Amino acid sequence: MAPESPFFLLLRSRRAWYRRQSFALYLRYGHVLAVLLALTAPALIERPEVLAEPILHAWRHPGDLLGNAAWACAWLGCVFAWVRVHRPFIAGGALATYVRSLPETVRAAPLLDGAMLLVSLQIFLVPIGLAAWTIARGGGGGAGAAFAAYAAALAVLTLVVARLALRGAGRRAWTPAAAAGPGGAGFFCLVKLQCIVLARRHPHAALPRLALAGAIMATTLWLVFGAGKLAESSSFVKVGCWLAVAVMSGFHYLFWSTRQPLAPFLASLPRGTLRMALSEQLLVLGATGLLFAGAWAACLLQGAVGSPVAAQLLRHGAAGLAVLPVLGLPLIQRHQDGMLVKVAILVASFLLL
């Protein structure tokens, strides 16, 4: 195909859309990315081949089947999460949807989608290049048939997992029919639908958040009871509760960004937008409350030494839950520096409450 063919013209347009939208996403989380970069940059500068460990482990230890499988799963998990995060940008937006409806581009649409999927996976060329560079230097291993089979299988699985992450569940998973439902039944049906949204459209964002918040509370309890920090338990519990609230507040942006395409429809319903926002707040508050309740029950299982810690958890947990709805205000979600505003609110509430 000539460079001036519709395929290449559309591909350039889709790539430009992908770059702009991805850059806007990185800017929103620029503060978090800067902190992560500052923490990991020294180790990566000293040992850049760490990024290629899922490939190099099979090179150095071709007989370690369990270890190679674990590294392969980690690699595929990163691929899945990366594609899921960038899935709206890979799809190309409203213009790409319109272009797919044109008779001249029906045949080119699958090729464009496949090409954009490969464009999104370009970042994984960095660890692949580091692995090739390490192997070329003779990094202590063997290039036998086992490694070749592992590399080929990993390449095929990477494309398969990326394709599955890109296709995902259709927009039918987000059907707001319950927004028009009467009374409490419709309201709780909305909560159920939002759970479906998290499970089908945002598992890459929901599951890590839940796991991180649970790990924070588990670490807090281990420091208090396992490491013997009972004297400083109030400080540890307060920090743990506020960190968990900070992590769980990220669900507000997931819900807010998901219902933006539905704004005209919700505005046409009686209190549709308000009902949707309240159900989102209820779901985030309920999930965080269940997390704190589990930690409170774990404190009571510790006997007499756990009762004071359980009381501290109730006090600091309630204060954190009081701050959580403020972090979900639409004004904060749509603000360009919403992440920085959240941090300021969390720090101020931590010092004042």
GROMACS .gro file of N, CA and C in nm, residues 26-152:
model
  381
   26TYR      N    1  -0.092   1.081   3.145
   26TYR     CA    2   0.032   1.086   3.222
   26TYR      C    3   0.044   1.218   3.299
   27LEU      N    4  -0.005   1.327   3.239
   27LEU     CA    5   0.000   1.456   3.308
   27LEU      C    6  -0.088   1.453   3.432
   28ARG      N    7  -0.204   1.387   3.423
   28ARG     CA    8  -0.293   1.382   3.538
   28ARG      C    9  -0.228   1.311   3.656
   29TYR      N   10  -0.155   1.205   3.627
   29TYR     CA   11  -0.088   1.130   3.733
   29TYR      C   12   0.061   1.162   3.738
   30GLY      N   13   0.097   1.282   3.692
   30GLY     CA   14   0.239   1.319   3.687
   30GLY      C   15   0.305   1.320   3.823
   31HIS      N   16   0.230   1.359   3.927
   31HIS     CA   17   0.290   1.364   4.060
   31HIS      C   18   0.325   1.224   4.109
   32VAL      N   19   0.234   1.130   4.088
   32VAL     CA   20   0.261   0.993   4.130
   32VAL      C   21   0.373   0.932   4.048
   33LEU      N   22   0.372   0.957   3.917
   33LEU     CA   23   0.477   0.902   3.831
   33LEU      C   24   0.614   0.960   3.868
   34ALA      N   25   0.616   1.088   3.906
   34ALA     CA   26   0.744   1.149   3.945
   34ALA      C   27   0.800   1.083   4.072
   35VAL      N   28   0.711   1.055   4.168
   35VAL     CA   29   0.757   0.989   4.291
   35VAL      C   30   0.809   0.849   4.261
   36LEU      N   31   0.735   0.773   4.179
   36LEU     CA   32   0.779   0.637   4.144
   36LEU      C   33   0.911   0.640   4.068
   37LEU      N   34   0.926   0.736   3.979
   37LEU     CA   35   1.051   0.747   3.904
   37LEU      C   36   1.168   0.780   3.996
   38ALA      N   37   1.142   0.869   4.093
   38ALA     CA   38   1.249   0.905   4.187
   38ALA      C   39   1.291   0.786   4.273
   39LEU      N   40   1.196   0.699   4.305
   39LEU     CA   41   1.227   0.584   4.389
   39LEU      C   42   1.298   0.472   4.312
   40THR      N   43   1.261   0.456   4.186
   40THR     CA   44   1.315   0.343   4.109
   40THR      C   45   1.430   0.378   4.017
   41ALA      N   46   1.447   0.507   3.988
   41ALA     CA   47   1.551   0.546   3.892
   41ALA      C   48   1.691   0.501   3.933
   42PRO      N   49   1.734   0.517   4.061
   42PRO     CA   50   1.871   0.474   4.095
   42PRO      C   51   1.894   0.326   4.069
   43ALA      N   52   1.796   0.241   4.106
   43ALA     CA   53   1.813   0.097   4.083
   43ALA      C   54   1.815   0.064   3.935
   44LEU      N   55   1.731   0.132   3.856
   44LEU     CA   56   1.727   0.103   3.713
   44LEU      C   57   1.852   0.152   3.641
   45ILE      N   58   1.907   0.263   3.688
   45ILE     CA   59   2.032   0.311   3.628
   45ILE      C   60   2.146   0.214   3.657
   46GLU      N   61   2.147   0.160   3.778
   46GLU     CA   62   2.253   0.066   3.815
   46GLU      C   63   2.236  -0.069   3.745
   47ARG      N   64   2.112  -0.117   3.738
   47ARG     CA   65   2.086  -0.247   3.676
   47ARG      C   66   1.964  -0.237   3.584
   48PRO      N   67   1.981  -0.182   3.464
   48PRO     CA   68   1.866  -0.166   3.374
   48PRO      C   69   1.809  -0.299   3.326
   49GLU      N   70   1.890  -0.405   3.332
   49GLU     CA   71   1.841  -0.534   3.284
   49GLU      C   72   1.733  -0.593   3.374
   50VAL      N   73   1.708  -0.530   3.490
   50VAL     CA   74   1.600  -0.577   3.577
   50VAL      C   75   1.467  -0.575   3.503
   51LEU      N   76   1.449  -0.477   3.415
   51LEU     CA   77   1.325  -0.467   3.340
   51LEU      C   78   1.303  -0.587   3.249
   52ALA      N   79   1.412  -0.653   3.211
   52ALA     CA   80   1.402  -0.767   3.119
   52ALA      C   81   1.408  -0.901   3.193
   53GLU      N   82   1.391  -0.901   3.323
   53GLU     CA   83   1.404  -1.025   3.400
   53GLU      C   84   1.304  -1.133   3.357
   54PRO      N   85   1.179  -1.100   3.317
   54PRO     CA   86   1.089  -1.206   3.270
   54PRO      C   87   1.145  -1.285   3.152
   55ILE      N   88   1.231  -1.223   3.073
   55ILE     CA   89   1.293  -1.292   2.960
   55ILE      C   90   1.427  -1.353   3.000
   56LEU      N   91   1.505  -1.276   3.076
   56LEU     CA   92   1.640  -1.321   3.110
   56LEU      C   93   1.640  -1.437   3.209
   57HIS      N   94   1.536  -1.449   3.290
   57HIS     CA   95   1.533  -1.560   3.385
   57HIS      C   96   1.531  -1.694   3.311
   58ALA      N   97   1.456  -1.698   3.203
   58ALA     CA   98   1.453  -1.822   3.123
   58ALA      C   99   1.586  -1.845   3.052
   59TRP      N  100   1.659  -1.739   3.024
   59TRP     CA  101   1.791  -1.752   2.961
   59TRP      C  102   1.893  -1.807   3.060
   60ARG      N  103   1.886  -1.757   3.184
   60ARG     CA  104   1.984  -1.799   3.285
   60ARG      C  105   1.946  -1.933   3.347
   61HIS      N  106   1.816  -1.957   3.364
   61HIS     CA  107   1.771  -2.080   3.431
   61HIS      C  108   1.665  -2.147   3.345
   62PRO      N  109   1.701  -2.207   3.234
   62PRO     CA  110   1.601  -2.267   3.145
   62PRO      C  111   1.527  -2.384   3.209
   63GLY      N  112   1.584  -2.447   3.310
   63GLY     CA  113   1.518  -2.561   3.372
   63GLY      C  114   1.424  -2.525   3.485
   64ASP      N  115   1.421  -2.399   3.526
   64ASP     CA  116   1.335  -2.356   3.637
   64ASP      C  117   1.195  -2.327   3.583
   65LEU      N  118   1.115  -2.431   3.571
   65LEU     CA  119   0.984  -2.415   3.509
   65LEU      C  120   0.891  -2.328   3.593
   66LEU      N  121   0.892  -2.347   3.725
   66LEU     CA  122   0.804  -2.269   3.811
   66LEU      C  123   0.842  -2.121   3.809
   67GLY      N  124   0.971  -2.094   3.819
   67GLY     CA  125   1.016  -1.955   3.816
   67GLY      C  126   0.988  -1.888   3.683
   68ASN      N  127   1.011  -1.960   3.574
   68ASN     CA  128   0.983  -1.902   3.442
   68ASN      C  129   0.835  -1.876   3.424
   69ALA      N  130   0.751  -1.967   3.475
   69ALA     CA  131   0.607  -1.946   3.465
   69ALA      C  132   0.563  -1.823   3.545
   70ALA      N  133   0.624  -1.806   3.664
   70ALA     CA  134   0.589  -1.690   3.746
   70ALA      C  135   0.628  -1.560   3.677
   71TRP      N  136   0.748  -1.557   3.619
   71TRP     CA  137   0.792  -1.436   3.548
   71TRP      C  138   0.707  -1.411   3.424
   72ALA      N  139   0.669  -1.518   3.355
   72ALA     CA  140   0.583  -1.501   3.238
   72ALA      C  141   0.447  -1.445   3.278
   73CYS      N  142   0.392  -1.492   3.390
   73CYS     CA  143   0.264  -1.438   3.437
   73CYS      C  144   0.276  -1.291   3.475
   74ALA      N  145   0.388  -1.254   3.536
   74ALA     CA  146   0.409  -1.114   3.570
   74ALA      C  147   0.416  -1.028   3.444
   75TRP      N  148   0.488  -1.077   3.343
   75TRP     CA  149   0.498  -1.006   3.215
   75TRP      C  150   0.360  -0.989   3.150
   76LEU      N  151   0.283  -1.097   3.145
   76LEU     CA  152   0.152  -1.092   3.082
   76LEU      C  153   0.055  -1.004   3.163
   77GLY      N  154   0.071  -1.004   3.295
   77GLY     CA  155  -0.011  -0.915   3.376
   77GLY      C  156   0.017  -0.768   3.345
   78CYS      N  157   0.144  -0.734   3.326
   78CYS     CA  158   0.180  -0.597   3.289
   78CYS      C  159   0.124  -0.562   3.151
   79VAL      N  160   0.130  -0.657   3.058
   79VAL     CA  161   0.074  -0.634   2.925
   79VAL      C  162  -0.075  -0.608   2.934
   80PHE      N  163  -0.145  -0.692   3.009
   80PHE     CA  164  -0.290  -0.677   3.023
   80PHE      C  165  -0.326  -0.542   3.084
   81ALA      N  166  -0.257  -0.505   3.193
   81ALA     CA  167  -0.287  -0.378   3.259
   81ALA      C  168  -0.258  -0.260   3.168
   82TRP      N  169  -0.147  -0.266   3.095
   82TRP     CA  170  -0.109  -0.155   3.006
   82TRP      C  171  -0.213  -0.136   2.897
   83VAL      N  172  -0.255  -0.243   2.833
   83VAL     CA  173  -0.351  -0.232   2.724
   83VAL      C  174  -0.487  -0.188   2.777
   84ARG      N  175  -0.527  -0.238   2.892
   84ARG     CA  176  -0.657  -0.198   2.949
   84ARG      C  177  -0.660  -0.049   2.982
   85VAL      N  178  -0.549   0.002   3.036
   85VAL     CA  179  -0.544   0.144   3.068
   85VAL      C  180  -0.554   0.229   2.941
   86HIS      N  181  -0.489   0.184   2.833
   86HIS     CA  182  -0.484   0.262   2.710
   86HIS      C  183  -0.590   0.220   2.609
   87ARG      N  184  -0.683   0.133   2.649
   87ARG     CA  185  -0.780   0.081   2.555
   87ARG      C  186  -0.863   0.189   2.487
   88PRO      N  187  -0.915   0.291   2.559
   88PRO     CA  188  -0.992   0.395   2.488
   88PRO      C  189  -0.908   0.471   2.386
   89PHE      N  190  -0.778   0.486   2.414
   89PHE     CA  191  -0.692   0.560   2.322
   89PHE      C  192  -0.657   0.476   2.200
   90ILE      N  193  -0.642   0.345   2.220
   90ILE     CA  194  -0.615   0.255   2.108
   90ILE      C  195  -0.735   0.250   2.013
   91ALA      N  196  -0.856   0.255   2.070
   91ALA     CA  197  -0.978   0.247   1.989
   91ALA      C  198  -0.992   0.365   1.896
   92GLY      N  199  -0.939   0.481   1.933
   92GLY     CA  200  -0.936   0.593   1.841
   92GLY      C  201  -1.042   0.699   1.862
   93GLY      N  202  -1.132   0.682   1.958
   93GLY     CA  203  -1.229   0.785   1.986
   93GLY      C  204  -1.346   0.787   1.888
   94ALA      N  205  -1.420   0.899   1.892
   94ALA     CA  206  -1.542   0.911   1.811
   94ALA      C  207  -1.512   0.912   1.662
   95LEU      N  208  -1.400   0.975   1.622
   95LEU     CA  209  -1.367   0.979   1.480
   95LEU      C  210  -1.343   0.840   1.425
   96ALA      N  211  -1.274   0.755   1.501
   96ALA     CA  212  -1.250   0.618   1.455
   96ALA      C  213  -1.381   0.540   1.446
   97THR      N  214  -1.474   0.566   1.538
   97THR     CA  215  -1.605   0.499   1.530
   97THR      C  216  -1.678   0.539   1.402
   98TYR      N  217  -1.670   0.665   1.367
   98TYR     CA  218  -1.734   0.711   1.243
   98TYR      C  219  -1.665   0.651   1.121
   99VAL      N  220  -1.533   0.647   1.123
   99VAL     CA  221  -1.460   0.595   1.008
   99VAL      C  222  -1.493   0.448   0.984
  100ARG      N  223  -1.516   0.372   1.093
  100ARG     CA  224  -1.549   0.230   1.077
  100ARG      C  225  -1.681   0.210   1.004
  101SER      N  226  -1.767   0.310   1.008
  101SER     CA  227  -1.897   0.297   0.942
  101SER      C  228  -1.892   0.326   0.793
  102LEU      N  229  -1.781   0.376   0.742
  102LEU     CA  230  -1.770   0.409   0.600
  102LEU      C  231  -1.742   0.284   0.518
  103PRO      N  232  -1.806   0.271   0.403
  103PRO     CA  233  -1.785   0.149   0.322
  103PRO      C  234  -1.641   0.130   0.279
  104GLU      N  235  -1.570   0.242   0.254
  104GLU     CA  236  -1.433   0.229   0.203
  104GLU      C  237  -1.335   0.177   0.306
  105THR      N  238  -1.370   0.186   0.434
  105THR     CA  239  -1.275   0.150   0.540
  105THR      C  240  -1.315   0.025   0.616
  106VAL      N  241  -1.420  -0.044   0.572
  106VAL     CA  242  -1.464  -0.164   0.643
  106VAL      C  243  -1.355  -0.269   0.644
  107ARG      N  244  -1.289  -0.290   0.530
  107ARG     CA  245  -1.185  -0.391   0.524
  107ARG      C  246  -1.059  -0.349   0.599
  108ALA      N  247  -1.033  -0.219   0.599
  108ALA     CA  248  -0.910  -0.171   0.665
  108ALA      C  249  -0.923  -0.162   0.816
  109ALA      N  250  -1.047  -0.165   0.870
  109ALA     CA  251  -1.066  -0.146   1.014
  109ALA      C  252  -0.993  -0.250   1.098
  110PRO      N  253  -1.004  -0.381   1.068
  110PRO     CA  254  -0.930  -0.478   1.150
  110PRO      C  255  -0.779  -0.458   1.144
  111LEU      N  256  -0.728  -0.422   1.025
  111LEU     CA  257  -0.584  -0.397   1.013
  111LEU      C  258  -0.542  -0.276   1.094
  112LEU      N  259  -0.625  -0.173   1.095
  112LEU     CA  260  -0.594  -0.052   1.174
  112LEU      C  261  -0.594  -0.085   1.323
  113ASP      N  262  -0.694  -0.161   1.367
  113ASP     CA  263  -0.699  -0.198   1.509
  113ASP      C  264  -0.577  -0.280   1.549
  114GLY      N  265  -0.537  -0.374   1.463
  114GLY     CA  266  -0.419  -0.455   1.492
  114GLY      C  267  -0.292  -0.371   1.493
  115ALA      N  268  -0.282  -0.278   1.399
  115ALA     CA  269  -0.164  -0.192   1.396
  115ALA      C  270  -0.157  -0.103   1.519
  116MET      N  271  -0.272  -0.049   1.564
  116MET     CA  272  -0.271   0.035   1.683
  116MET      C  273  -0.240  -0.046   1.808
  117LEU      N  274  -0.281  -0.172   1.810
  117LEU     CA  275  -0.244  -0.257   1.923
  117LEU      C  276  -0.093  -0.274   1.931
  118LEU      N  277  -0.029  -0.294   1.816
  118LEU     CA  278   0.116  -0.305   1.813
  118LEU      C  279   0.182  -0.174   1.853
  119VAL      N  280   0.122  -0.061   1.812
  119VAL     CA  281   0.176   0.069   1.853
  119VAL      C  282   0.174   0.084   2.004
  120SER      N  283   0.065   0.040   2.066
  120SER     CA  284   0.055   0.052   2.212
  120SER      C  285   0.156  -0.036   2.285
  121LEU      N  286   0.197  -0.144   2.219
  121LEU     CA  287   0.292  -0.237   2.282
  121LEU      C  288   0.437  -0.199   2.258
  122GLN      N  289   0.461  -0.084   2.194
  122GLN     CA  290   0.598  -0.045   2.164
  122GLN      C  291   0.683  -0.028   2.289
  123ILE      N  292   0.621   0.008   2.400
  123ILE     CA  293   0.698   0.028   2.522
  123ILE      C  294   0.767  -0.101   2.568
  124PHE      N  295   0.709  -0.215   2.533
  124PHE     CA  296   0.768  -0.343   2.574
  124PHE      C  297   0.889  -0.379   2.489
  125LEU      N  298   0.919  -0.298   2.388
  125LEU     CA  299   1.044  -0.317   2.314
  125LEU      C  300   1.165  -0.279   2.400
  126VAL      N  301   1.143  -0.197   2.503
  126VAL     CA  302   1.254  -0.159   2.591
  126VAL      C  303   1.308  -0.280   2.666
  127PRO      N  304   1.227  -0.356   2.741
  127PRO     CA  305   1.282  -0.477   2.805
  127PRO      C  306   1.330  -0.581   2.704
  128ILE      N  307   1.265  -0.591   2.589
  128ILE     CA  308   1.311  -0.686   2.488
  128ILE      C  309   1.449  -0.646   2.438
  129GLY      N  310   1.469  -0.517   2.413
  129GLY     CA  311   1.601  -0.470   2.370
  129GLY      C  312   1.708  -0.491   2.477
  130LEU      N  313   1.671  -0.466   2.605
  130LEU     CA  314   1.766  -0.489   2.713
  130LEU      C  315   1.802  -0.637   2.724
  131ALA      N  316   1.703  -0.724   2.703
  131ALA     CA  317   1.730  -0.867   2.707
  131ALA      C  318   1.823  -0.908   2.593
  132ALA      N  319   1.797  -0.857   2.473
  132ALA     CA  320   1.884  -0.888   2.359
  132ALA      C  321   2.025  -0.837   2.381
  133TRP      N  322   2.036  -0.719   2.441
  133TRP     CA  323   2.169  -0.662   2.468
  133TRP      C  324   2.244  -0.745   2.571
  134THR      N  325   2.175  -0.788   2.675
  134THR     CA  326   2.238  -0.872   2.778
  134THR      C  327   2.280  -1.007   2.722
  135ILE      N  328   2.194  -1.068   2.641
  135ILE     CA  329   2.227  -1.198   2.581
  135ILE      C  330   2.343  -1.185   2.484
  136ALA      N  331   2.345  -1.074   2.408
  136ALA     CA  332   2.454  -1.053   2.313
  136ALA      C  333   2.588  -1.037   2.384
  137ARG      N  334   2.586  -0.985   2.505
  137ARG     CA  335   2.711  -0.972   2.582
  137ARG      C  336   2.754  -1.103   2.643
  138GLY      N  337   2.668  -1.205   2.633
  138GLY     CA  338   2.703  -1.334   2.693
  138GLY      C  339   2.675  -1.335   2.840
  139GLY      N  340   2.549  -1.300   2.875
  139GLY     CA  341   2.513  -1.283   3.016
  139GLY      C  342   2.492  -1.410   3.093
  140GLY      N  343   2.565  -1.512   3.069
  140GLY     CA  344   2.559  -1.632   3.152
  140GLY      C  345   2.431  -1.709   3.138
  141GLY      N  346   2.417  -1.786   3.036
  141GLY     CA  347   2.296  -1.864   3.015
  141GLY      C  348   2.312  -1.954   2.896
  142GLY      N  349   2.203  -2.000   2.847
  142GLY     CA  350   2.208  -2.086   2.731
  142GLY      C  351   2.098  -2.056   2.634
  143ALA      N  352   2.130  -2.054   2.505
  143ALA     CA  353   2.032  -2.024   2.401
  143ALA      C  354   1.986  -2.153   2.336
  144GLY      N  355   1.946  -2.249   2.419
  144GLY     CA  356   1.904  -2.376   2.366
  144GLY      C  357   1.760  -2.374   2.318
  145ALA      N  358   1.711  -2.494   2.287
  145ALA     CA  359   1.575  -2.505   2.236
  145ALA      C  360   1.472  -2.464   2.341
  146ALA      N  361   1.503  -2.487   2.470
  146ALA     CA  362   1.408  -2.451   2.575
  146ALA      C  363   1.386  -2.301   2.581
  147PHE      N  364   1.494  -2.224   2.571
  147PHE     CA  365   1.478  -2.079   2.574
  147PHE      C  366   1.408  -2.028   2.449
  148ALA      N  367   1.440  -2.085   2.335
  148ALA     CA  368   1.373  -2.043   2.211
  148ALA      C  369   1.223  -2.070   2.218
  149ALA      N  370   1.185  -2.186   2.272
  149ALA     CA  371   1.043  -2.218   2.285
  149ALA      C  372   0.976  -2.123   2.384
  150TYR      N  373   1.046  -2.092   2.493
  150TYR     CA  374   0.990  -2.000   2.592
  150TYR      C  375   0.968  -1.862   2.532
  151ALA      N  376   1.068  -1.811   2.458
  151ALA     CA  377   1.056  -1.679   2.398
  151ALA      C  378   0.943  -1.674   2.296
  152ALA      N  379   0.932  -1.779   2.214
  152ALA     CA  380   0.825  -1.782   2.114
  152ALA      C  381   0.688  -1.788   2.181
   0.00000   0.00000   0.00000
